[in-house]
């Protein structure tokens, strides 16, 4: 299966007591698929992996796999530990869920930001310890620090046939373009995660979008991706709308996205383990802002005949 297109970074719904809402997770999984997603990224930063036990990371991944039933590919990470032994344990556990690819977090390959030699050495040590048939991807997760890959490192990883996707967090269009050229003869697909450059990155050859606002309107990003080469002014207008909406990430994400899902009935609560405060109190008029985004999304769905 190809890991490209619209790839939501999945939320983890919680009950009021902050235990995982697995029924809500199953409904959310179907919502992603029903709204144009081409693959799902479970056990990622948006899933709050730094606040989940290994058992929970594995269980949410298994729950997603069971709900998807092969309809689209599923990738997962859960890669958070410092020690080599713990990384092998967690990555093997995610592999054993049957996901289509296990995603390595770049800052875990070089936890002290020591450079290319350390990153390669740690990767090769991991590769030797993991199952031989494992399919891998990479994610430049910004927590605990954003470890962007150099051009040399991109070319290095592109040399591995089982390395199939990079969730690019450079947030820089020229970097995305350069990476697309560096990987053009490989299995490694570059998928941009930044809403502000999403449309231009798609037109340049980024194989989709894996940003946080796939939790709000993945169907609109799917339309943008399918029509990235269109000259229809409506496509550019949609791209502008989506880019502006992306700025709302700073208003208490992931709770912001979860609040939308309580409004549409996917699950009941918008709390998280990451943000302790009620975002309706901490971020003034955040619910009204979300309502504007939801209303705007519906207008575009109607204009584009997506309903």
CSV table of C-alpha atoms in Angstrom, one decimal:
chain,number,residue,atom,x,y,z
A,1,UNK,CA,0.0,0.0,0.0
A,2,UNK,CA,1.2,3.5,-0.8
A,3,UNK,CA,1.5,5.9,2.1
A,4,UNK,CA,0.5,9.2,0.5
A,5,UNK,CA,-2.5,11.6,0.1
A,6,UNK,CA,-4.5,13.0,3.0
A,7,UNK,CA,-3.0,11.5,6.2
A,8,UNK,CA,-4.6,12.7,9.4
A,9,UNK,CA,-2.5,12.7,12.6
A,10,UNK,CA,-5.0,11.0,14.8
A,11,UNK,CA,-6.5,12.4,18.0
A,12,UNK,CA,-7.0,10.3,21.1
A,13,UNK,CA,-10.5,10.9,22.5
A,14,UNK,CA,-10.6,10.8,26.3
A,15,UNK,CA,-13.5,10.3,28.7
A,16,UNK,CA,-14.1,12.9,31.4
A,17,UNK,CA,-11.7,11.1,33.7
A,18,UNK,CA,-8.9,11.2,31.0
A,19,UNK,CA,-9.2,7.5,30.3
A,20,UNK,CA,-9.2,6.6,26.6
A,21,UNK,CA,-12.6,6.6,24.9
A,22,UNK,CA,-12.2,3.6,22.6
A,23,UNK,CA,-15.7,3.9,21.3
A,24,UNK,CA,-15.0,7.5,20.4
A,25,UNK,CA,-11.8,6.4,18.7
A,26,UNK,CA,-13.6,3.9,16.5
A,27,UNK,CA,-16.1,6.6,15.5
A,28,UNK,CA,-13.3,9.0,14.8
A,29,UNK,CA,-11.5,6.4,12.6
A,30,UNK,CA,-14.6,6.0,10.5
A,31,UNK,CA,-15.1,9.8,10.3
A,32,UNK,CA,-11.6,10.2,8.8
A,33,UNK,CA,-12.3,7.6,6.2
A,34,UNK,CA,-15.7,8.9,5.4
A,35,UNK,CA,-14.2,12.4,4.9
A,36,UNK,CA,-11.6,11.5,2.2
A,37,UNK,CA,-8.5,10.3,4.1
A,38,UNK,CA,-6.1,8.1,2.2
A,39,UNK,CA,-4.2,6.8,5.2
A,40,UNK,CA,-4.1,7.3,9.0
A,41,UNK,CA,-1.2,8.2,11.3
A,42,UNK,CA,-2.0,6.6,14.7
A,43,UNK,CA,0.1,6.9,17.9
A,44,UNK,CA,1.6,10.2,16.9
A,45,UNK,CA,2.1,13.6,18.6
A,46,UNK,CA,-1.5,14.6,18.0
A,47,UNK,CA,-2.4,11.3,19.7
A,48,UNK,CA,-0.6,12.6,22.8
A,49,UNK,CA,2.0,9.8,22.8
A,50,UNK,CA,4.2,11.4,25.4
A,51,UNK,CA,1.2,11.1,27.8
A,52,UNK,CA,0.3,7.5,26.9
A,53,UNK,CA,1.8,4.3,28.3
A,54,UNK,CA,3.2,1.8,25.8
A,55,UNK,CA,0.2,-0.4,26.5
A,56,UNK,CA,-2.1,2.5,25.6
A,57,UNK,CA,-0.1,3.3,22.5
A,58,UNK,CA,-0.4,-0.3,21.3
A,59,UNK,CA,-4.1,-0.5,22.2
A,60,UNK,CA,-5.1,2.6,20.3
A,61,UNK,CA,-3.1,1.4,17.3
A,62,UNK,CA,-4.8,-2.0,17.4
A,63,UNK,CA,-8.2,-0.4,17.8
A,64,UNK,CA,-7.6,1.7,14.7
A,65,UNK,CA,-6.4,-1.3,12.8
A,66,UNK,CA,-9.4,-3.3,13.8
A,67,UNK,CA,-11.8,-0.5,12.8
A,68,UNK,CA,-10.1,0.3,9.5
A,69,UNK,CA,-10.3,-3.4,8.4
A,70,UNK,CA,-7.9,-2.8,5.5
A,71,UNK,CA,-9.9,0.0,3.9
A,72,UNK,CA,-6.8,2.4,3.9
A,73,UNK,CA,-3.3,2.1,5.2
A,74,UNK,CA,-2.4,2.8,8.8
A,75,UNK,CA,1.0,3.9,10.1
A,76,UNK,CA,2.0,4.5,13.7
A,77,UNK,CA,4.9,5.6,15.8
A,78,UNK,CA,4.8,5.6,19.6
A,79,UNK,CA,8.5,6.2,19.4
A,80,UNK,CA,9.3,8.3,22.5
A,81,UNK,CA,11.9,6.5,24.6
A,82,UNK,CA,15.5,7.6,25.2
A,83,UNK,CA,17.2,4.2,25.7
A,84,UNK,CA,17.9,1.9,22.8
A,85,UNK,CA,16.4,-1.1,24.5
A,86,UNK,CA,13.1,0.7,25.2
A,87,UNK,CA,13.0,2.0,21.6
A,88,UNK,CA,13.3,-1.5,20.3
A,89,UNK,CA,10.6,-2.7,22.6
A,90,UNK,CA,8.1,0.1,21.6
A,91,UNK,CA,8.8,-0.1,17.9
A,92,UNK,CA,8.5,-3.9,17.9
A,93,UNK,CA,5.2,-3.6,19.8
A,94,UNK,CA,3.9,-1.2,17.2
A,95,UNK,CA,5.1,-3.4,14.3
A,96,UNK,CA,3.3,-6.4,15.9
A,97,UNK,CA,0.0,-4.5,15.6
A,98,UNK,CA,0.2,-5.1,11.8
A,99,UNK,CA,0.5,-1.5,10.7
A,100,UNK,CA,1.6,-0.8,7.2
A,101,UNK,CA,4.6,1.2,8.4
A,102,UNK,CA,6.3,2.0,11.7
A,103,UNK,CA,7.3,5.7,11.9
A,104,UNK,CA,10.6,6.7,13.5
A,105,UNK,CA,10.8,10.1,15.1
A,106,UNK,CA,14.0,11.9,14.0
A,107,UNK,CA,14.8,13.4,17.4
A,108,UNK,CA,14.8,10.0,19.0
A,109,UNK,CA,17.5,8.9,16.4
A,110,UNK,CA,19.6,11.9,17.6
A,111,UNK,CA,18.3,12.8,21.1
A,112,UNK,CA,21.1,15.2,21.9
A,113,UNK,CA,21.3,16.8,18.5
A,114,UNK,CA,24.8,15.6,17.9
A,115,UNK,CA,24.6,15.3,14.1
A,116,UNK,CA,24.6,13.0,11.2
A,117,UNK,CA,27.1,10.4,12.4
A,118,UNK,CA,25.1,9.8,15.6
A,119,UNK,CA,21.7,9.7,13.7
A,120,UNK,CA,23.0,7.2,11.2
A,121,UNK,CA,24.6,5.0,13.8
A,122,UNK,CA,21.5,4.9,16.0
A,123,UNK,CA,19.3,4.2,13.0
A,124,UNK,CA,21.5,1.3,11.8
A,125,UNK,CA,21.6,-0.2,15.3
A,126,UNK,CA,17.8,0.0,15.5
A,127,UNK,CA,17.4,-1.5,12.0
A,128,UNK,CA,19.5,-4.5,13.0
A,129,UNK,CA,17.4,-5.1,16.0
A,130,UNK,CA,14.0,-4.7,14.4
A,131,UNK,CA,12.1,-7.3,12.3
A,132,UNK,CA,13.7,-7.7,8.9
A,133,UNK,CA,10.5,-7.2,7.0
A,134,UNK,CA,9.6,-4.0,8.8
A,135,UNK,CA,8.4,-1.0,6.6
A,136,UNK,CA,9.5,2.3,8.0
A,137,UNK,CA,8.8,6.0,7.8
A,138,UNK,CA,10.2,9.2,9.4
A,139,UNK,CA,8.6,12.1,11.3
A,140,UNK,CA,10.3,15.3,12.2
A,141,UNK,CA,8.2,15.6,15.4
A,142,UNK,CA,8.8,19.0,17.0
A,143,UNK,CA,8.7,17.6,20.6
A,144,UNK,CA,11.0,17.4,22.6
A,145,UNK,CA,12.8,19.3,19.8
A,146,UNK,CA,12.5,19.6,16.0
A,147,UNK,CA,15.3,17.5,14.4
A,148,UNK,CA,15.1,18.4,10.7
A,149,UNK,CA,17.0,16.1,8.4
A,150,UNK,CA,19.8,17.5,6.3
A,151,UNK,CA,20.0,16.9,2.5
A,152,UNK,CA,22.7,14.3,3.1
A,153,UNK,CA,20.4,12.5,5.6
A,154,UNK,CA,17.4,12.6,3.2
A,155,UNK,CA,19.5,11.0,0.5
A,156,UNK,CA,20.8,8.4,3.0
A,157,UNK,CA,17.3,7.4,4.0
A,158,UNK,CA,16.1,7.4,0.4
A,159,UNK,CA,18.6,4.6,-0.2
A,160,UNK,CA,16.6,2.2,1.9
A,161,UNK,CA,13.8,0.4,0.0
A,162,UNK,CA,11.7,-0.1,3.1
A,163,UNK,CA,11.7,3.7,3.9
A,164,UNK,CA,8.4,4.9,2.4
A,165,UNK,CA,7.3,8.2,3.9
A,166,UNK,CA,8.6,11.3,5.5
A,167,UNK,CA,6.3,13.6,7.4
A,168,UNK,CA,8.1,16.8,6.6
A,169,UNK,CA,8.0,19.5,9.3
A,170,UNK,CA,10.5,21.9,7.8
A,171,UNK,CA,7.5,24.3,7.1
A,172,UNK,CA,9.6,25.7,4.3
A,173,UNK,CA,8.5,25.4,0.7
A,174,UNK,CA,12.0,25.5,-0.8
A,175,UNK,CA,13.1,22.7,1.6
A,176,UNK,CA,10.1,20.6,0.5
A,177,UNK,CA,10.9,21.1,-3.1
A,178,UNK,CA,14.6,20.2,-2.6
A,179,UNK,CA,13.6,17.0,-0.7
A,180,UNK,CA,11.2,16.0,-3.5
A,181,UNK,CA,14.1,16.2,-5.9
A,182,UNK,CA,16.4,14.3,-3.6
A,183,UNK,CA,13.9,11.4,-3.3
A,184,UNK,CA,12.4,11.3,-6.8
A,185,UNK,CA,14.0,7.9,-7.7
A,186,UNK,CA,13.3,6.2,-4.4
A,187,UNK,CA,10.4,4.8,-2.5
A,188,UNK,CA,10.5,7.6,0.0
A,189,UNK,CA,7.5,10.0,-0.3
A,190,UNK,CA,7.7,13.5,1.1
A,191,UNK,CA,4.4,14.6,2.7
A,192,UNK,CA,4.2,18.1,4.0
A,193,UNK,CA,2.6,18.9,7.3
A,194,UNK,CA,2.3,22.7,7.2
A,195,UNK,CA,-1.0,24.3,6.3
A,196,UNK,CA,0.5,27.6,5.1
A,197,UNK,CA,2.4,26.0,2.3
A,198,UNK,CA,0.1,23.0,1.7
A,199,UNK,CA,-1.2,23.9,-1.7
A,200,UNK,CA,2.1,25.0,-3.1
A,201,UNK,CA,3.8,21.9,-1.7
A,202,UNK,CA,1.2,19.7,-3.4
A,203,UNK,CA,1.8,21.5,-6.7
A,204,UNK,CA,5.6,21.0,-6.3
A,205,UNK,CA,5.2,17.2,-5.8
A,206,UNK,CA,4.6,16.7,-2.1
A,207,UNK,CA,2.5,13.5,-1.9
A,208,UNK,CA,-0.3,14.9,0.1
A,209,UNK,CA,-0.9,16.6,3.4
A,210,UNK,CA,-0.4,15.4,7.0
A,211,UNK,CA,-1.2,18.5,9.1
A,212,UNK,CA,-3.3,18.9,12.2
A,213,UNK,CA,-6.2,20.4,10.4
A,214,UNK,CA,-7.0,17.1,8.8
A,215,UNK,CA,-8.7,16.7,12.1
A,216,UNK,CA,-11.1,19.5,11.1
A,217,UNK,CA,-11.7,19.3,7.4
A,218,UNK,CA,-9.8,16.5,5.7
A,219,UNK,CA,-12.4,16.4,2.9
A,220,UNK,CA,-11.4,19.9,1.8
A,221,UNK,CA,-7.7,19.0,1.8
A,222,UNK,CA,-8.6,15.9,-0.2
A,223,UNK,CA,-10.3,18.1,-2.8
A,224,UNK,CA,-7.3,20.4,-2.9
A,225,UNK,CA,-4.9,17.5,-3.4
A,226,UNK,CA,-7.1,16.0,-6.2
A,227,UNK,CA,-7.3,19.4,-7.9
A,228,UNK,CA,-3.8,20.7,-7.3
A,229,UNK,CA,-3.2,21.2,-11.0
A,230,UNK,CA,-6.5,22.9,-11.7
A,231,UNK,CA,-6.7,26.4,-13.0
A,232,UNK,CA,-10.1,26.9,-11.4
A,233,UNK,CA,-10.0,30.1,-9.2
A,234,UNK,CA,-12.1,28.3,-6.6
A,235,UNK,CA,-9.2,25.9,-5.9
A,236,UNK,CA,-6.9,28.8,-5.0
A,237,UNK,CA,-9.7,30.4,-3.0
A,238,UNK,CA,-10.0,27.1,-1.0
A,239,UNK,CA,-6.3,27.0,-0.5
A,240,UNK,CA,-6.3,30.5,1.0
A,241,UNK,CA,-9.1,29.6,3.3
A,242,UNK,CA,-7.4,26.4,4.5
A,243,UNK,CA,-4.1,28.2,5.1
A,244,UNK,CA,-5.8,30.9,7.2
A,245,UNK,CA,-7.7,28.3,9.3
A,246,UNK,CA,-4.4,26.6,10.1
A,247,UNK,CA,-3.4,29.5,12.2
A,248,UNK,CA,-6.1,28.4,14.8
A,249,UNK,CA,-3.8,25.6,15.8
A,250,UNK,CA,-2.3,27.9,18.4
A,251,UNK,CA,-5.7,28.2,20.2
A,252,UNK,CA,-5.4,25.1,22.3
A,253,UNK,CA,-4.8,22.2,19.9
A,254,UNK,CA,-5.5,19.3,20.2
A,255,UNK,CA,-8.5,20.3,22.4
A,256,UNK,CA,-9.5,22.7,19.7
A,257,UNK,CA,-10.0,19.9,17.2
A,258,UNK,CA,-11.6,17.7,19.8
A,259,UNK,CA,-14.1,20.5,20.6
A,260,UNK,CA,-15.3,20.3,17.0
A,261,UNK,CA,-15.8,16.6,17.3
A,262,UNK,CA,-18.0,17.0,20.3
A,263,UNK,CA,-20.0,19.5,18.3
A,264,UNK,CA,-20.6,17.0,15.4
A,265,UNK,CA,-21.1,14.0,17.8
A,266,UNK,CA,-18.0,11.9,17.2
A,267,UNK,CA,-17.3,11.8,20.9
A,268,UNK,CA,-18.4,13.5,24.1
A,269,UNK,CA,-15.4,15.3,25.7
A,270,UNK,CA,-12.8,17.7,24.4
A,271,UNK,CA,-10.2,17.4,27.2
A,272,UNK,CA,-6.7,16.1,26.7
A,273,UNK,CA,-3.8,15.0,28.8
A,274,UNK,CA,-1.6,17.6,27.2
A,275,UNK,CA,-3.7,20.7,28.0
A,276,UNK,CA,-5.0,20.8,31.6
A,277,UNK,CA,-7.0,24.0,31.2
A,278,UNK,CA,-10.4,24.4,29.7
A,279,UNK,CA,-9.7,26.1,26.3
A,280,UNK,CA,-13.0,27.9,26.4
A,281,UNK,CA,-11.7,29.8,29.4
A,282,UNK,CA,-8.0,30.1,28.5
A,283,UNK,CA,-8.5,31.2,24.9
A,284,UNK,CA,-11.0,34.0,24.6
A,285,UNK,CA,-13.8,33.4,22.0
A,286,UNK,CA,-12.2,30.1,20.9
A,287,UNK,CA,-15.5,28.4,20.4
A,288,UNK,CA,-16.8,31.3,18.3
A,289,UNK,CA,-13.6,31.1,16.2
A,290,UNK,CA,-14.2,27.3,15.7
A,291,UNK,CA,-17.8,28.0,14.7
A,292,UNK,CA,-16.6,30.4,12.0
A,293,UNK,CA,-14.2,27.7,10.7
A,294,UNK,CA,-16.9,25.1,10.7
A,295,UNK,CA,-19.4,27.4,8.9
A,296,UNK,CA,-16.8,28.4,6.4
A,297,UNK,CA,-15.9,24.7,5.7
A,298,UNK,CA,-19.6,24.0,5.1
A,299,UNK,CA,-19.9,26.8,2.6
A,300,UNK,CA,-17.0,25.4,0.6
A,301,UNK,CA,-18.5,21.9,0.8
A,302,UNK,CA,-21.7,23.3,-0.7
A,303,UNK,CA,-19.8,25.4,-3.3
A,304,UNK,CA,-17.8,22.3,-4.4
A,305,UNK,CA,-20.7,19.9,-4.2
A,306,UNK,CA,-19.0,17.8,-1.6
A,307,UNK,CA,-22.3,17.1,0.3
